[in-house]
PDB file of C-alpha atoms in Angstrom:
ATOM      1  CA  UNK K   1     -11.539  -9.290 -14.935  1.00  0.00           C
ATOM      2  CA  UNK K   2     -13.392  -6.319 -15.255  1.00  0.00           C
ATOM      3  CA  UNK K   3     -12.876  -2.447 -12.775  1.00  0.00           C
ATOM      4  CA  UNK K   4     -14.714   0.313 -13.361  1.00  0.00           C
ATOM      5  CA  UNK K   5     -13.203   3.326 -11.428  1.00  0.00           C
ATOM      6  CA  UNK K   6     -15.907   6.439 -11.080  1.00  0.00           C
ATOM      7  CA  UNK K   7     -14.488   9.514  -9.925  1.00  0.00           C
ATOM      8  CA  UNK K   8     -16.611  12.823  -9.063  1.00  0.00           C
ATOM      9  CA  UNK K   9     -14.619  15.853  -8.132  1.00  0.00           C
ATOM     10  CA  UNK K  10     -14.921  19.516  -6.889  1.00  0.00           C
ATOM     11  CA  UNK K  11     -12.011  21.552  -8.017  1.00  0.00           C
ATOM     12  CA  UNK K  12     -11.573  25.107  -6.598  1.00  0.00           C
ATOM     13  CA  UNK K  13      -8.775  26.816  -8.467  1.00  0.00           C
ATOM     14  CA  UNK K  14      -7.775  29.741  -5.816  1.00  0.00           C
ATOM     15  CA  UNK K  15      -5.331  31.067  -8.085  1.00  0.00           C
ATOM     16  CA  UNK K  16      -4.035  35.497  -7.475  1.00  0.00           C
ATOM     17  CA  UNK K  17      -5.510  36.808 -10.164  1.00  0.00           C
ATOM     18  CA  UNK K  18      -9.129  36.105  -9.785  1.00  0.00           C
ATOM     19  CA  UNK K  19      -9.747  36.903 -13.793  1.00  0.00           C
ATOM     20  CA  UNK K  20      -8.127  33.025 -13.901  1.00  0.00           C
ATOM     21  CA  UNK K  21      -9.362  31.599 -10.654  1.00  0.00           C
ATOM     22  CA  UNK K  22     -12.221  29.221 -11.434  1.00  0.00           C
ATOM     23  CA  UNK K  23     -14.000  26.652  -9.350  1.00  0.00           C
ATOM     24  CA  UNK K  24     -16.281  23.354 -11.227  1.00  0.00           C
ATOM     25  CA  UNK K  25     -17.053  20.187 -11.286  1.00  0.00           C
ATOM     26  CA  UNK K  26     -15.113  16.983 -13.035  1.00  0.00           C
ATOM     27  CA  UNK K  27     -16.510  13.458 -13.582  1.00  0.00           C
ATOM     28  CA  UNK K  28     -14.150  11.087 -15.197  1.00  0.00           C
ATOM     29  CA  UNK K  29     -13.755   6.970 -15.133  1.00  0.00           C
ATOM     30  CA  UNK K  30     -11.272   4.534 -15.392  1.00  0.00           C
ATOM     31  CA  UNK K  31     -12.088   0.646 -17.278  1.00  0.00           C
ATOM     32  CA  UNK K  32      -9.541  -1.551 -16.605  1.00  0.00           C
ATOM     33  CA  UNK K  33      -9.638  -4.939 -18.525  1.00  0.00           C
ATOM     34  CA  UNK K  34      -7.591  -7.717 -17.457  1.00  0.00           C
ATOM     35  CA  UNK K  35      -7.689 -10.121 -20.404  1.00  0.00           C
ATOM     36  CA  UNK K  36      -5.256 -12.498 -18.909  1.00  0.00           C
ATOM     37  CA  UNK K  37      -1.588 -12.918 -16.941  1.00  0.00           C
ATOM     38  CA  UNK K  38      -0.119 -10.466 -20.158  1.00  0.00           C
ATOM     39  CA  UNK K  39      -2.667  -8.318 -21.370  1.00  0.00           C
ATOM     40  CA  UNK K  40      -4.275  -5.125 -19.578  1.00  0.00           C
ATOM     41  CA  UNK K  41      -6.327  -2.447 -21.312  1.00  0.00           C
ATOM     42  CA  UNK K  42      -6.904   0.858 -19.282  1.00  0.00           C
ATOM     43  CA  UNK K  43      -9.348   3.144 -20.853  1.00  0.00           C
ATOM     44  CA  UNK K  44      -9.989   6.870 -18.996  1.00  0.00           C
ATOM     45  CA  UNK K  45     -12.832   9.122 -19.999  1.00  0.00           C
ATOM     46  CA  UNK K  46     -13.377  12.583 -18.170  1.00  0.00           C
ATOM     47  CA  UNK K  47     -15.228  16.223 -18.382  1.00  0.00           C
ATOM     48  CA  UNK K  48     -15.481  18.892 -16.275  1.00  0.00           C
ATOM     49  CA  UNK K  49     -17.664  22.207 -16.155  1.00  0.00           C
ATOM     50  CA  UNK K  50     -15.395  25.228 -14.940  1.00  0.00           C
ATOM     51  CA  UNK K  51     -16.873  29.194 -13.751  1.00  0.00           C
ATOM     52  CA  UNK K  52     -14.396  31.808 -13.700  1.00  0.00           C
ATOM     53  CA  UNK K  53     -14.865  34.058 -11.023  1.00  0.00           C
ATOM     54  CA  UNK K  54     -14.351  37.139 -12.298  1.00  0.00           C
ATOM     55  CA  UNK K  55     -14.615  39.436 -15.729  1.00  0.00           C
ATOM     56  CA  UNK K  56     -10.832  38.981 -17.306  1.00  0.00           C
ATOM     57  CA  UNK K  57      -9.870  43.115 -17.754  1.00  0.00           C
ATOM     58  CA  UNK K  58      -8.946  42.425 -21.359  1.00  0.00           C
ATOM     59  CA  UNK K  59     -11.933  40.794 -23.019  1.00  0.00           C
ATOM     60  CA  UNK K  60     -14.150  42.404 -19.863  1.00  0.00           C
ATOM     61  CA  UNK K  61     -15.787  38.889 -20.007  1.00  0.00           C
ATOM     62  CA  UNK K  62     -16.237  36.326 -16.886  1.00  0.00           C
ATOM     63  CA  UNK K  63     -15.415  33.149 -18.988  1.00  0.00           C
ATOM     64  CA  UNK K  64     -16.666  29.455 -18.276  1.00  0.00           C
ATOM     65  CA  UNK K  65     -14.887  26.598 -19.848  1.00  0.00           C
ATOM     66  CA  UNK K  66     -15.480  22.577 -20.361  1.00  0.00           C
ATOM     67  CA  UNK K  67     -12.574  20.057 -20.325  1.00  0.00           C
ATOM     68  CA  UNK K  68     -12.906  16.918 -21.477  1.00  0.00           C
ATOM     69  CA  UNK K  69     -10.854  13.565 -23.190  1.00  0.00           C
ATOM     70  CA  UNK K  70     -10.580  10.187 -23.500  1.00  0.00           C
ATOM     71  CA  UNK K  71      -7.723   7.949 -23.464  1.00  0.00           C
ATOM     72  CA  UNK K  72      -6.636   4.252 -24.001  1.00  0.00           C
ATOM     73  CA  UNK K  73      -3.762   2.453 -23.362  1.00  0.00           C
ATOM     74  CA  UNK K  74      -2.768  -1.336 -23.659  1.00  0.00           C
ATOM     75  CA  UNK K  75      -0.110  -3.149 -21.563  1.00  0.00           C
ATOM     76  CA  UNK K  76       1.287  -6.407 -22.320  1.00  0.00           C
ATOM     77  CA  UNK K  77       3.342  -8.170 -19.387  1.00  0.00           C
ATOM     78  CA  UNK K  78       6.283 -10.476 -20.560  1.00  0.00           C
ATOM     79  CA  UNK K  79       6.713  -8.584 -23.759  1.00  0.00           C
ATOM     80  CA  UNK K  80       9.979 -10.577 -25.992  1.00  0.00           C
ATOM     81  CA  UNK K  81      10.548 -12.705 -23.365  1.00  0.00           C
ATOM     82  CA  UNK K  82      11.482 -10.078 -20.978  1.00  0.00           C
ATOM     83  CA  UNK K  83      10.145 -10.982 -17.191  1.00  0.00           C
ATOM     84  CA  UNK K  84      10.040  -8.285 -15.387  1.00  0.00           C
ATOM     85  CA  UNK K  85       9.233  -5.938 -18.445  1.00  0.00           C
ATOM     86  CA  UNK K  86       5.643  -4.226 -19.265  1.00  0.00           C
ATOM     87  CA  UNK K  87       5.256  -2.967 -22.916  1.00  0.00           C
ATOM     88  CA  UNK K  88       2.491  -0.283 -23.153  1.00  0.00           C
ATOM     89  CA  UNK K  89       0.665   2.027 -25.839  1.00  0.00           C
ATOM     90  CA  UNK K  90      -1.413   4.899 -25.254  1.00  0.00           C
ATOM     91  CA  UNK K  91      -3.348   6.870 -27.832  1.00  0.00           C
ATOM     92  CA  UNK K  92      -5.296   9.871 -25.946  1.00  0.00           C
ATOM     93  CA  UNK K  93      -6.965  13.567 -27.187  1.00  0.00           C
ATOM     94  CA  UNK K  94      -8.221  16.191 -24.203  1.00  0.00           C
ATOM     95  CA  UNK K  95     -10.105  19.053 -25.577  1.00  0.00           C
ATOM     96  CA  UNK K  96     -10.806  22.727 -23.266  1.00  0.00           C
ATOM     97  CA  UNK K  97     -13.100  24.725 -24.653  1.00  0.00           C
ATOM     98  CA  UNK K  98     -13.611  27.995 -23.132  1.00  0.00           C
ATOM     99  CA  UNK K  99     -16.017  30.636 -24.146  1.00  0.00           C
ATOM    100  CA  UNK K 100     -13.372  33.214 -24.428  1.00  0.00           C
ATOM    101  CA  UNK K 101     -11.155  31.563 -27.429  1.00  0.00           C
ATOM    102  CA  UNK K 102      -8.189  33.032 -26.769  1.00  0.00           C
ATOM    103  CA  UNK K 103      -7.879  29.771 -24.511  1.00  0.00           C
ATOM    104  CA  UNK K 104      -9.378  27.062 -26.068  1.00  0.00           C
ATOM    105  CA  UNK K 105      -6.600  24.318 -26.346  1.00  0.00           C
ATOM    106  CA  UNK K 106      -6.621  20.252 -27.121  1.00  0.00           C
ATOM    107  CA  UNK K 107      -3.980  17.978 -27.258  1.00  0.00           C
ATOM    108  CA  UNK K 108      -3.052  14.490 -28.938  1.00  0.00           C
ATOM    109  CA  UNK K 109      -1.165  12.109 -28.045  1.00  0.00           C
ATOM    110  CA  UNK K 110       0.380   8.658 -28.966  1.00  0.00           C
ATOM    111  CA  UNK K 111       2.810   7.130 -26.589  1.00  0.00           C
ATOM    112  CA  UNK K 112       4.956   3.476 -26.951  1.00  0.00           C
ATOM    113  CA  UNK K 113       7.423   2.394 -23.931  1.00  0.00           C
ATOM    114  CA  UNK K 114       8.141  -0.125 -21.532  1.00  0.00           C
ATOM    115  CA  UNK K 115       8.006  -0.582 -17.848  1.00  0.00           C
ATOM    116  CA  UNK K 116      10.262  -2.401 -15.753  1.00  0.00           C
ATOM    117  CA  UNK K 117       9.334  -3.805 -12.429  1.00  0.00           C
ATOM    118  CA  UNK K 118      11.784  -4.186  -9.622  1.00  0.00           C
TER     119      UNK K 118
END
């Protein structure tokens, strides 16, 4: 069995200091594979396109940044004989590059655990 989740967002980030505020657009989907009763793979993909609305006083520069990432993570139902348990995996790496790099930032990640449902 096969989803495909699109998404398409409008963020408006009406933060106090309007050096930070920002407002964009983010597109992201989710694939969802159902192999069978035990195994499920989820994989996410988004980016998004961000204006600042004003000049930030230090760098006296009105900065735009782009987020984007991809994830995937596997779920196996039944995992050692354990009914009621999921056991999942996710590997995943987000990226933000700004044009002032003083905030450019990404992050890694590789996650194991299991899920238990009640």
């Amino acid at each position: 069995k096969h989803i495909v989740e699109p998404q398409l967002a409008y963020i408006d980030r009406d933060l106090d200091g309007n050096a930070m505020a920002n407002d964009g657009v983010r597109a992201s989907v989710n694939y969802i594979y159902q192999h069978d009763d035990h195994w499920r793979w989820v994989l996410n993909a988004s980016y998004g396109d961000y204006d600042y609305k004003e000049a930030n006083p230090i760098y006296d520069y009105k900065d735009k940044s782009n987020h984007y990432g991809a994830s995937l993570s596997m779920f196996y139902t039944g995992a050692f004989g354990l009914k009621h348990w999921t056991f999942n995996a996710t590997a995943g790496w987000y990226e933000q590059d700004n044009d002032l790099d003083f905030y450019d930032s990404s992050v890694g990640v590789v996650a194991l655990g299991m899920l238990r449902r009640f």
